[in-house]
Amino acid sequence: MHPILHTIWQSYHKHILSNFSPNQSIYIACSGGRDSMCLLYACHLLKLPIKVIHINHQLQAVNDDWQTKVEQFCQLHQIPCQTKRLIWQNPSHVNEQNARDARYQAFCQLTSPGAIIATGHHAYDQAETVLANFCQGTGITGLLGMSTFSTQHAFAKPLHLWRPLLSISRDTISEFVALHQIPYVDDPTNQYQPCHTEDFDNTNNQRAWLRHEVFPILNLRFHKVSQNIARTCQNLAKSEQILQEIYQQDLAFCQTTNSWTMQQQCLNIDNLQKLSQARIFQLLHYWVKAKKPFAPNQHIIEQIYQLILTKNSEQQTIIAWQGIQIRRYQQTLYRLDANYLAVLAQNLPLFWHNSNHATDPYQSRNINPGESFQRLGKSHHERFKKICQALKIPAWERGFASVLQKNGQDFALCFANQCVFLTNF
């Protein structure tokens, strides 16, 4: 069996058959280029349950020809094929990231939620990604490059991305294409034009420079450098798995039951401080990131670490990142999503949303500044602030508190997630 067929077959069993039905359709994202046509034909030879999606970006005069070639190839081999033409308001202003985002939005429109999209990324693509990340500064996650199988949440609905060729060199792909006489198109935008220094901040130019200037030199010095980098990524993936297991253990040790809504996650600071600094940083890295596509930078993590170390348990510092807030109250660290307050307001208990009709014996009122209350079982009055401190109600939730009355008599203090009875109860 050819190495490409063997690699795809092994990856299919590991990532697809072990998690999905054998009849689960695989959508080949086929541009008509050498790599995607190689993947398409190889999957066809293996008789995998494939369909083809071709996105016509309509940014070049040759795009319609590419669509025709893909459709003809699929018709010849009786492979189901869907195509979609993208429409742009200002085509001259579209960059590679715009095109990629539009392409994945189109994938979402053409498939059902949780569809599997297979792409032709290979070892050279992986090596470019890893080296670019390394040069810009990254952690283990960045050095892993692209995953063979991952789930993309950044668009309208989740998509599973399958990249079975990540360990395959471009030369091996070219040999397979020539062996089977697979037709393909060459993208003229891939032709390299040497960059001026001022253009190096352009991501596309960086990748082109790495591909045409750096890798030829590396290949002269180190044999099969792209495959070596791909192998390093596989080794790092095992280390990442170990780190994830440690993270889950530390999270279970530090996470508190204060997290009564998914928009609010809490860590116990006393337990956090029992971990080494390295493990605290790792826990914060994953905990803050959550489902965001990118992780917080080192500066954000260091700010949070200093917030943990502060002796002032009433600290009101807010650390903002990607729409979320990291705050501390007493010995609890809070991660609040951007829509936290809105969700909190929507989920207040029914007694908080009181109608205040004249005939209703139950009424609610706001709390007056400096007001004091006598809790049931207490022999004295306490200021509202002191009651909140005793109940561990953070400052940003106190504005949702109210006093519940029956027939004009105060009988309970109502917070977002609990009720405290007063002596009049």
Short mmCIF file of C-alpha atoms in Angstrom, two decimals:
data_model
loop_
_atom_site.label_atom_id
_atom_site.label_comp_id
_atom_site.label_asym_id
_atom_site.label_seq_id
_atom_site.Cartn_x
_atom_site.Cartn_y
_atom_site.Cartn_z
CA MET A 1 0.00 0.00 0.00
CA HIS A 2 1.30 3.45 -0.90
CA PRO A 3 2.44 5.51 2.15
CA ILE A 4 -0.29 8.09 1.52
CA LEU A 5 -3.02 5.46 1.42
CA HIS A 6 -1.60 3.75 4.51
CA THR A 7 -1.40 7.03 6.45
CA ILE A 8 -4.96 8.07 5.57
CA TRP A 9 -6.32 4.60 6.39
CA GLN A 10 -4.59 4.56 9.79
CA SER A 11 -5.78 8.08 10.59
CA TYR A 12 -9.32 7.22 9.50
CA HIS A 13 -9.47 4.29 11.91
CA LYS A 14 -7.93 6.29 14.78
CA HIS A 15 -9.89 9.52 14.50
CA ILE A 16 -13.07 8.77 12.54
CA LEU A 17 -14.15 5.16 13.05
CA SER A 18 -13.38 5.29 16.77
CA ASN A 19 -15.66 8.32 17.28
CA PHE A 20 -18.29 8.23 14.51
CA SER A 21 -20.55 5.88 12.63
CA PRO A 22 -18.91 4.02 9.70
CA ASN A 23 -21.43 5.79 7.44
CA GLN A 24 -20.46 9.26 8.66
CA SER A 25 -19.85 11.42 5.60
CA ILE A 26 -16.46 13.07 5.19
CA TYR A 27 -16.46 16.33 3.25
CA ILE A 28 -13.25 16.85 1.27
CA ALA A 29 -12.47 20.58 1.08
CA CYS A 30 -11.18 20.54 -2.49
CA SER A 31 -9.77 23.66 -4.11
CA GLY A 32 -8.58 21.76 -7.17
CA GLY A 33 -4.92 22.16 -6.13
CA ARG A 34 -2.41 19.33 -5.95
CA ASP A 35 -2.76 18.63 -2.22
CA SER A 36 -6.56 18.52 -2.00
CA MET A 37 -6.86 16.54 -5.26
CA CYS A 38 -4.37 14.03 -3.86
CA LEU A 39 -6.43 13.68 -0.69
CA LEU A 40 -9.65 13.39 -2.67
CA TYR A 41 -8.41 10.63 -4.96
CA ALA A 42 -6.69 8.72 -2.14
CA CYS A 43 -9.91 8.70 -0.07
CA HIS A 44 -11.80 7.59 -3.18
CA LEU A 45 -9.39 4.66 -3.70
CA LEU A 46 -9.88 3.67 -0.05
CA LYS A 47 -13.66 3.75 -0.61
CA LEU A 48 -14.25 6.12 2.30
CA PRO A 49 -17.74 7.72 2.55
CA ILE A 50 -16.68 11.02 1.00
CA LYS A 51 -18.38 14.04 -0.50
CA VAL A 52 -16.68 17.06 -2.02
CA ILE A 53 -17.11 20.73 -1.24
CA HIS A 54 -15.55 23.28 -3.59
CA ILE A 55 -15.62 26.96 -2.68
CA ASN A 56 -15.30 29.33 -5.63
CA HIS A 57 -13.79 32.46 -4.10
CA GLN A 58 -14.34 34.49 -7.31
CA LEU A 59 -11.17 36.48 -6.65
CA GLN A 60 -9.26 35.39 -9.76
CA ALA A 61 -10.24 34.94 -13.39
CA VAL A 62 -9.23 31.25 -13.20
CA ASN A 63 -11.56 30.41 -10.28
CA ASP A 64 -14.41 29.33 -12.56
CA ASP A 65 -12.04 26.97 -14.41
CA TRP A 66 -11.03 25.41 -11.10
CA GLN A 67 -14.66 24.82 -10.19
CA THR A 68 -15.30 23.19 -13.56
CA LYS A 69 -12.26 20.88 -13.21
CA VAL A 70 -13.33 19.75 -9.72
CA GLU A 71 -16.90 19.13 -10.86
CA GLN A 72 -15.73 17.16 -13.90
CA PHE A 73 -13.38 15.03 -11.82
CA CYS A 74 -16.14 14.23 -9.31
CA GLN A 75 -18.58 13.43 -12.10
CA LEU A 76 -16.06 11.08 -13.72
CA HIS A 77 -15.54 9.18 -10.45
CA GLN A 78 -19.16 9.44 -9.30
CA ILE A 79 -18.34 11.41 -6.16
CA PRO A 80 -21.05 13.74 -4.77
CA CYS A 81 -19.94 17.35 -5.12
CA GLN A 82 -21.27 20.65 -3.80
CA THR A 83 -20.00 24.03 -4.90
CA LYS A 84 -20.57 27.52 -3.57
CA ARG A 85 -19.63 30.89 -5.06
CA LEU A 86 -18.59 33.58 -2.62
CA ILE A 87 -19.77 37.15 -3.14
CA TRP A 88 -17.62 40.09 -2.04
CA GLN A 89 -18.48 43.76 -1.77
CA ASN A 90 -14.86 44.82 -2.30
CA PRO A 91 -12.88 41.90 -3.81
CA SER A 92 -9.69 43.97 -4.03
CA HIS A 93 -9.65 44.34 -0.23
CA VAL A 94 -10.02 40.62 0.57
CA ASN A 95 -6.98 39.09 2.30
CA GLU A 96 -6.15 35.47 3.07
CA GLN A 97 -7.81 35.57 6.51
CA ASN A 98 -11.01 37.03 5.04
CA ALA A 99 -11.06 34.27 2.43
CA ARG A 100 -10.45 31.58 5.06
CA ASP A 101 -13.24 32.85 7.31
CA ALA A 102 -15.68 33.03 4.40
CA ARG A 103 -14.66 29.54 3.32
CA TYR A 104 -15.42 28.05 6.72
CA GLN A 105 -18.69 29.96 6.93
CA ALA A 106 -19.59 28.33 3.62
CA PHE A 107 -18.68 24.90 5.01
CA CYS A 108 -21.15 25.55 7.85
CA GLN A 109 -23.88 26.51 5.38
CA LEU A 110 -23.36 23.40 3.25
CA THR A 111 -23.13 20.83 6.05
CA SER A 112 -24.99 19.82 9.19
CA PRO A 113 -23.62 20.56 12.70
CA GLY A 114 -20.64 18.39 13.63
CA ALA A 115 -19.69 17.63 10.02
CA ILE A 116 -16.19 16.31 9.28
CA ILE A 117 -14.18 18.52 6.91
CA ALA A 118 -10.99 16.94 5.52
CA THR A 119 -8.22 19.24 4.28
CA GLY A 120 -5.00 18.57 2.39
CA HIS A 121 -2.55 20.23 4.79
CA HIS A 122 0.77 18.37 4.69
CA ALA A 123 4.14 18.28 6.47
CA TYR A 124 5.44 21.47 4.81
CA ASP A 125 2.33 23.38 5.92
CA GLN A 126 2.83 22.04 9.44
CA ALA A 127 6.52 22.99 9.46
CA GLU A 128 5.72 26.55 8.31
CA THR A 129 3.09 26.92 11.03
CA VAL A 130 5.36 25.61 13.79
CA LEU A 131 8.39 27.65 12.74
CA ALA A 132 6.32 30.84 12.42
CA ASN A 133 4.85 30.26 15.90
CA PHE A 134 8.31 29.55 17.30
CA CYS A 135 9.75 32.76 15.85
CA GLN A 136 6.88 34.83 17.24
CA GLY A 137 7.12 33.26 20.71
CA THR A 138 4.78 30.48 21.82
CA GLY A 139 4.22 27.64 24.28
CA ILE A 140 3.75 23.93 23.77
CA THR A 141 0.33 24.43 22.19
CA GLY A 142 1.81 26.69 19.50
CA LEU A 143 4.66 24.26 18.87
CA LEU A 144 2.13 21.48 18.29
CA GLY A 145 1.05 23.24 15.12
CA MET A 146 -2.12 21.93 13.51
CA SER A 147 -3.88 18.90 14.97
CA THR A 148 -4.67 15.87 12.84
CA PHE A 149 -8.19 16.01 14.24
CA SER A 150 -9.76 18.98 16.00
CA THR A 151 -13.07 20.77 16.46
CA GLN A 152 -13.57 24.34 15.24
CA HIS A 153 -16.03 26.43 17.28
CA ALA A 154 -15.29 29.85 15.82
CA PHE A 155 -18.07 29.83 13.21
CA ALA A 156 -21.84 29.38 13.07
CA LYS A 157 -21.75 25.76 14.27
CA PRO A 158 -19.07 23.26 15.29
CA LEU A 159 -17.00 21.63 12.55
CA HIS A 160 -14.63 18.68 12.93
CA LEU A 161 -11.40 19.23 10.98
CA TRP A 162 -9.46 16.18 9.78
CA ARG A 163 -5.95 16.64 8.36
CA PRO A 164 -4.64 13.13 7.61
CA LEU A 165 -1.65 14.27 5.49
CA LEU A 166 0.19 16.29 8.15
CA SER A 167 3.05 13.77 8.27
CA ILE A 168 3.31 13.48 4.46
CA SER A 169 5.88 15.53 2.53
CA ARG A 170 5.01 17.62 -0.51
CA ASP A 171 7.37 15.46 -2.59
CA THR A 172 5.45 12.31 -1.65
CA ILE A 173 2.20 14.03 -2.64
CA SER A 174 3.70 15.07 -5.99
CA GLU A 175 4.88 11.51 -6.61
CA PHE A 176 1.41 10.10 -5.82
CA VAL A 177 -0.28 12.64 -8.09
CA ALA A 178 2.10 11.82 -10.96
CA LEU A 179 1.71 8.06 -10.40
CA HIS A 180 -2.09 8.25 -10.73
CA GLN A 181 -2.10 11.08 -13.27
CA ILE A 182 -4.41 13.16 -11.07
CA PRO A 183 -5.31 16.49 -12.68
CA TYR A 184 -4.82 19.61 -10.58
CA VAL A 185 -4.51 23.37 -10.88
CA ASP A 186 -1.69 25.66 -9.77
CA ASP A 187 -2.70 28.75 -7.80
CA PRO A 188 -0.83 31.74 -9.28
CA THR A 189 -1.02 33.52 -5.89
CA ASN A 190 1.35 30.85 -4.53
CA GLN A 191 4.14 32.11 -6.78
CA TYR A 192 6.76 33.77 -4.62
CA GLN A 193 7.75 37.40 -4.91
CA PRO A 194 10.67 38.41 -2.62
CA CYS A 195 9.37 40.55 0.25
CA HIS A 196 10.54 44.02 1.12
CA THR A 197 11.47 44.49 4.77
CA GLU A 198 8.38 46.57 5.48
CA ASP A 199 6.15 43.70 4.28
CA PHE A 200 7.46 41.13 6.77
CA ASP A 201 4.66 41.84 9.24
CA ASN A 202 2.23 40.39 6.70
CA THR A 203 1.43 36.79 7.72
CA ASN A 204 1.14 35.59 4.11
CA ASN A 205 4.52 37.10 3.24
CA GLN A 206 6.06 35.51 6.32
CA ARG A 207 4.88 32.05 5.30
CA ALA A 208 6.00 32.56 1.70
CA TRP A 209 9.40 33.76 2.91
CA LEU A 210 9.77 30.70 5.16
CA ARG A 211 8.73 28.40 2.32
CA HIS A 212 10.99 29.82 -0.38
CA GLU A 213 13.90 31.35 1.50
CA VAL A 214 14.34 29.54 4.82
CA PHE A 215 13.32 25.93 4.24
CA PRO A 216 15.57 25.34 1.21
CA ILE A 217 18.56 26.34 3.39
CA LEU A 218 17.36 24.17 6.29
CA ASN A 219 16.91 21.22 3.94
CA LEU A 220 20.50 21.57 2.76
CA ARG A 221 21.71 21.31 6.35
CA PHE A 222 19.09 18.97 7.87
CA HIS A 223 17.69 16.11 5.81
CA LYS A 224 13.88 16.00 5.59
CA VAL A 225 13.41 18.93 7.96
CA SER A 226 9.64 19.16 7.47
CA GLN A 227 9.15 15.48 8.42
CA ASN A 228 11.45 16.00 11.42
CA ILE A 229 9.33 18.94 12.59
CA ALA A 230 6.18 16.88 12.08
CA ARG A 231 7.67 14.11 14.23
CA THR A 232 8.58 16.66 16.91
CA CYS A 233 4.95 17.83 16.90
CA GLN A 234 3.81 14.26 17.49
CA ASN A 235 6.22 13.91 20.43
CA LEU A 236 5.08 17.23 21.91
CA ALA A 237 1.45 16.10 21.58
CA LYS A 238 2.20 13.34 24.11
CA SER A 239 3.68 15.90 26.50
CA GLU A 240 0.63 18.11 26.01
CA GLN A 241 -1.62 15.18 26.91
CA ILE A 242 0.27 14.70 30.19
CA LEU A 243 -0.06 18.43 30.95
CA GLN A 244 -3.79 18.24 30.26
CA GLU A 245 -4.16 15.37 32.71
CA ILE A 246 -2.28 17.36 35.39
CA TYR A 247 -4.47 20.39 34.62
CA GLN A 248 -7.65 18.37 35.12
CA GLN A 249 -6.37 17.10 38.47
CA ASP A 250 -5.41 20.60 39.62
CA LEU A 251 -8.73 22.02 38.38
CA ALA A 252 -10.67 19.41 40.37
CA PHE A 253 -8.59 20.30 43.45
CA CYS A 254 -9.06 24.08 43.13
CA GLN A 255 -12.50 24.55 41.56
CA THR A 256 -15.24 25.58 43.99
CA THR A 257 -18.97 24.99 44.14
CA ASN A 258 -19.56 28.76 43.94
CA SER A 259 -19.84 28.23 40.17
CA TRP A 260 -23.65 28.22 40.18
CA THR A 261 -23.81 29.43 36.56
CA MET A 262 -21.69 28.45 33.54
CA GLN A 263 -20.87 32.14 33.04
CA GLN A 264 -19.13 32.20 36.42
CA GLN A 265 -16.23 29.86 37.22
CA CYS A 266 -14.41 29.96 40.57
CA LEU A 267 -11.10 28.77 42.01
CA ASN A 268 -10.26 28.43 45.68
CA ILE A 269 -7.20 30.59 46.34
CA ASP A 270 -6.11 28.64 49.44
CA ASN A 271 -5.90 25.48 47.35
CA LEU A 272 -4.25 27.32 44.45
CA GLN A 273 -1.46 28.45 46.73
CA LYS A 274 -0.68 24.85 47.64
CA LEU A 275 0.47 24.24 44.04
CA SER A 276 3.88 25.17 42.64
CA GLN A 277 4.08 28.42 40.69
CA ALA A 278 4.54 26.49 37.43
CA ARG A 279 1.34 24.50 38.02
CA ILE A 280 -0.57 27.63 39.03
CA PHE A 281 0.49 29.30 35.78
CA GLN A 282 -0.53 26.24 33.77
CA LEU A 283 -3.90 26.00 35.54
CA LEU A 284 -4.59 29.70 34.94
CA HIS A 285 -3.51 29.38 31.28
CA TYR A 286 -6.16 26.74 30.51
CA TRP A 287 -8.79 28.00 32.96
CA VAL A 288 -8.80 31.53 31.56
CA LYS A 289 -8.64 30.37 27.94
CA ALA A 290 -11.59 27.94 28.34
CA LYS A 291 -13.15 27.69 24.85
CA LYS A 292 -11.47 30.76 23.41
CA PRO A 293 -9.47 30.05 20.21
CA PHE A 294 -6.31 31.61 21.65
CA ALA A 295 -4.75 31.54 25.10
CA PRO A 296 -3.95 34.62 27.22
CA ASN A 297 -0.40 35.92 27.02
CA GLN A 298 2.14 35.67 29.82
CA HIS A 299 1.49 39.23 31.00
CA ILE A 300 -2.18 38.45 31.73
CA ILE A 301 -1.26 35.28 33.64
CA GLU A 302 1.31 37.20 35.72
CA GLN A 303 -1.30 39.87 36.57
CA ILE A 304 -3.70 37.17 37.78
CA TYR A 305 -0.92 35.54 39.79
CA GLN A 306 -0.23 38.83 41.57
CA LEU A 307 -3.97 39.13 42.28
CA ILE A 308 -3.81 35.70 43.94
CA LEU A 309 -0.83 36.73 46.09
CA THR A 310 -2.28 40.03 47.33
CA LYS A 311 -3.00 40.23 51.05
CA ASN A 312 -6.06 42.42 50.49
CA SER A 313 -8.93 39.92 50.24
CA GLU A 314 -11.35 42.76 49.37
CA GLN A 315 -9.29 43.62 46.28
CA GLN A 316 -11.47 45.19 43.57
CA THR A 317 -9.00 44.80 40.70
CA ILE A 318 -10.54 43.74 37.37
CA ILE A 319 -8.30 41.98 34.84
CA ALA A 320 -10.01 42.10 31.45
CA TRP A 321 -9.15 39.78 28.56
CA GLN A 322 -11.09 38.86 25.40
CA GLY A 323 -14.38 40.08 26.87
CA ILE A 324 -14.07 38.19 30.16
CA GLN A 325 -13.18 39.50 33.62
CA ILE A 326 -10.94 37.94 36.25
CA ARG A 327 -11.80 39.21 39.74
CA ARG A 328 -11.08 38.27 43.31
CA TYR A 329 -13.32 38.31 46.36
CA GLN A 330 -12.02 37.02 49.67
CA GLN A 331 -10.31 33.67 48.95
CA THR A 332 -12.06 33.01 45.64
CA LEU A 333 -10.88 33.83 42.13
CA TYR A 334 -13.71 34.47 39.65
CA ARG A 335 -13.79 34.12 35.87
CA LEU A 336 -16.81 36.08 34.58
CA ASP A 337 -17.93 35.77 30.97
CA ALA A 338 -18.86 38.86 28.97
CA ASN A 339 -22.59 38.12 29.30
CA TYR A 340 -22.36 37.14 32.97
CA LEU A 341 -24.47 39.97 34.39
CA ALA A 342 -27.14 39.59 31.70
CA VAL A 343 -27.44 35.87 32.37
CA LEU A 344 -27.51 36.52 36.10
CA ALA A 345 -30.37 38.99 35.68
CA GLN A 346 -32.32 36.55 33.50
CA ASN A 347 -31.96 33.71 36.00
CA LEU A 348 -32.92 35.51 39.18
CA PRO A 349 -35.44 33.57 41.32
CA LEU A 350 -39.13 34.18 40.71
CA PHE A 351 -39.52 36.00 44.02
CA TRP A 352 -37.04 38.62 42.80
CA HIS A 353 -39.22 39.37 39.76
CA ASN A 354 -42.10 40.37 41.95
CA SER A 355 -45.15 41.92 40.32
CA ASN A 356 -45.72 44.40 43.21
CA HIS A 357 -49.46 44.36 42.54
CA ALA A 358 -51.43 45.96 45.33
CA THR A 359 -53.34 42.73 45.99
CA ASP A 360 -50.21 40.62 46.24
CA PRO A 361 -49.13 40.09 49.89
CA TYR A 362 -45.54 39.60 48.76
CA GLN A 363 -43.63 42.69 47.73
CA SER A 364 -39.94 43.46 47.12
CA ARG A 365 -37.99 46.65 47.63
CA ASN A 366 -34.48 47.93 47.05
CA ILE A 367 -31.89 48.10 49.80
CA ASN A 368 -31.12 51.57 51.12
CA PRO A 369 -27.52 52.77 51.52
CA GLY A 370 -26.09 51.86 54.93
CA GLU A 371 -29.17 49.82 55.87
CA SER A 372 -28.94 47.21 58.64
CA PHE A 373 -30.84 43.95 59.12
CA GLN A 374 -31.25 41.34 61.85
CA ARG A 375 -30.88 37.87 60.46
CA LEU A 376 -32.95 35.02 61.87
CA GLY A 377 -31.06 33.51 64.79
CA LYS A 378 -28.89 36.60 65.34
CA SER A 379 -29.19 38.78 68.46
CA HIS A 380 -28.19 42.03 66.77
CA HIS A 381 -28.51 44.05 63.59
CA GLU A 382 -25.76 43.96 60.94
CA ARG A 383 -24.99 46.33 58.13
CA PHE A 384 -25.85 44.99 54.70
CA LYS A 385 -22.16 45.01 53.70
CA LYS A 386 -21.23 42.85 56.72
CA ILE A 387 -23.98 40.36 55.88
CA CYS A 388 -22.66 40.12 52.30
CA GLN A 389 -19.15 39.54 53.60
CA ALA A 390 -20.35 36.78 55.91
CA LEU A 391 -22.27 35.12 53.07
CA LYS A 392 -19.34 35.61 50.63
CA ILE A 393 -21.46 37.65 48.22
CA PRO A 394 -19.03 39.54 45.94
CA ALA A 395 -19.52 43.27 45.43
CA TRP A 396 -20.61 42.96 41.79
CA GLU A 397 -23.58 40.72 42.76
CA ARG A 398 -24.90 42.91 45.57
CA GLY A 399 -26.73 45.23 43.21
CA PHE A 400 -29.12 42.37 42.43
CA ALA A 401 -30.11 41.93 46.09
CA SER A 402 -33.53 42.99 47.34
CA VAL A 403 -35.66 42.85 50.47
CA LEU A 404 -38.70 40.57 50.32
CA GLN A 405 -41.75 41.75 52.24
CA LYS A 406 -45.03 40.21 53.29
CA ASN A 407 -47.86 42.57 54.08
CA GLY A 408 -45.37 45.42 54.36
CA GLN A 409 -43.01 43.61 56.77
CA ASP A 410 -39.42 42.78 55.78
CA PHE A 411 -38.85 39.05 56.19
CA ALA A 412 -36.00 38.03 53.86
CA LEU A 413 -32.91 39.28 52.04
CA CYS A 414 -32.83 37.88 48.52
CA PHE A 415 -29.62 37.43 46.55
CA ALA A 416 -29.07 35.95 43.11
CA ASN A 417 -28.56 32.42 44.39
CA GLN A 418 -29.80 32.37 47.99
CA CYS A 419 -32.30 33.81 50.44
CA VAL A 420 -31.62 34.84 54.06
CA PHE A 421 -34.53 35.08 56.48
CA LEU A 422 -34.84 37.97 58.90
CA THR A 423 -36.22 37.98 62.48
CA ASN A 424 -39.65 39.06 61.21
CA PHE A 425 -39.99 35.75 59.33
#
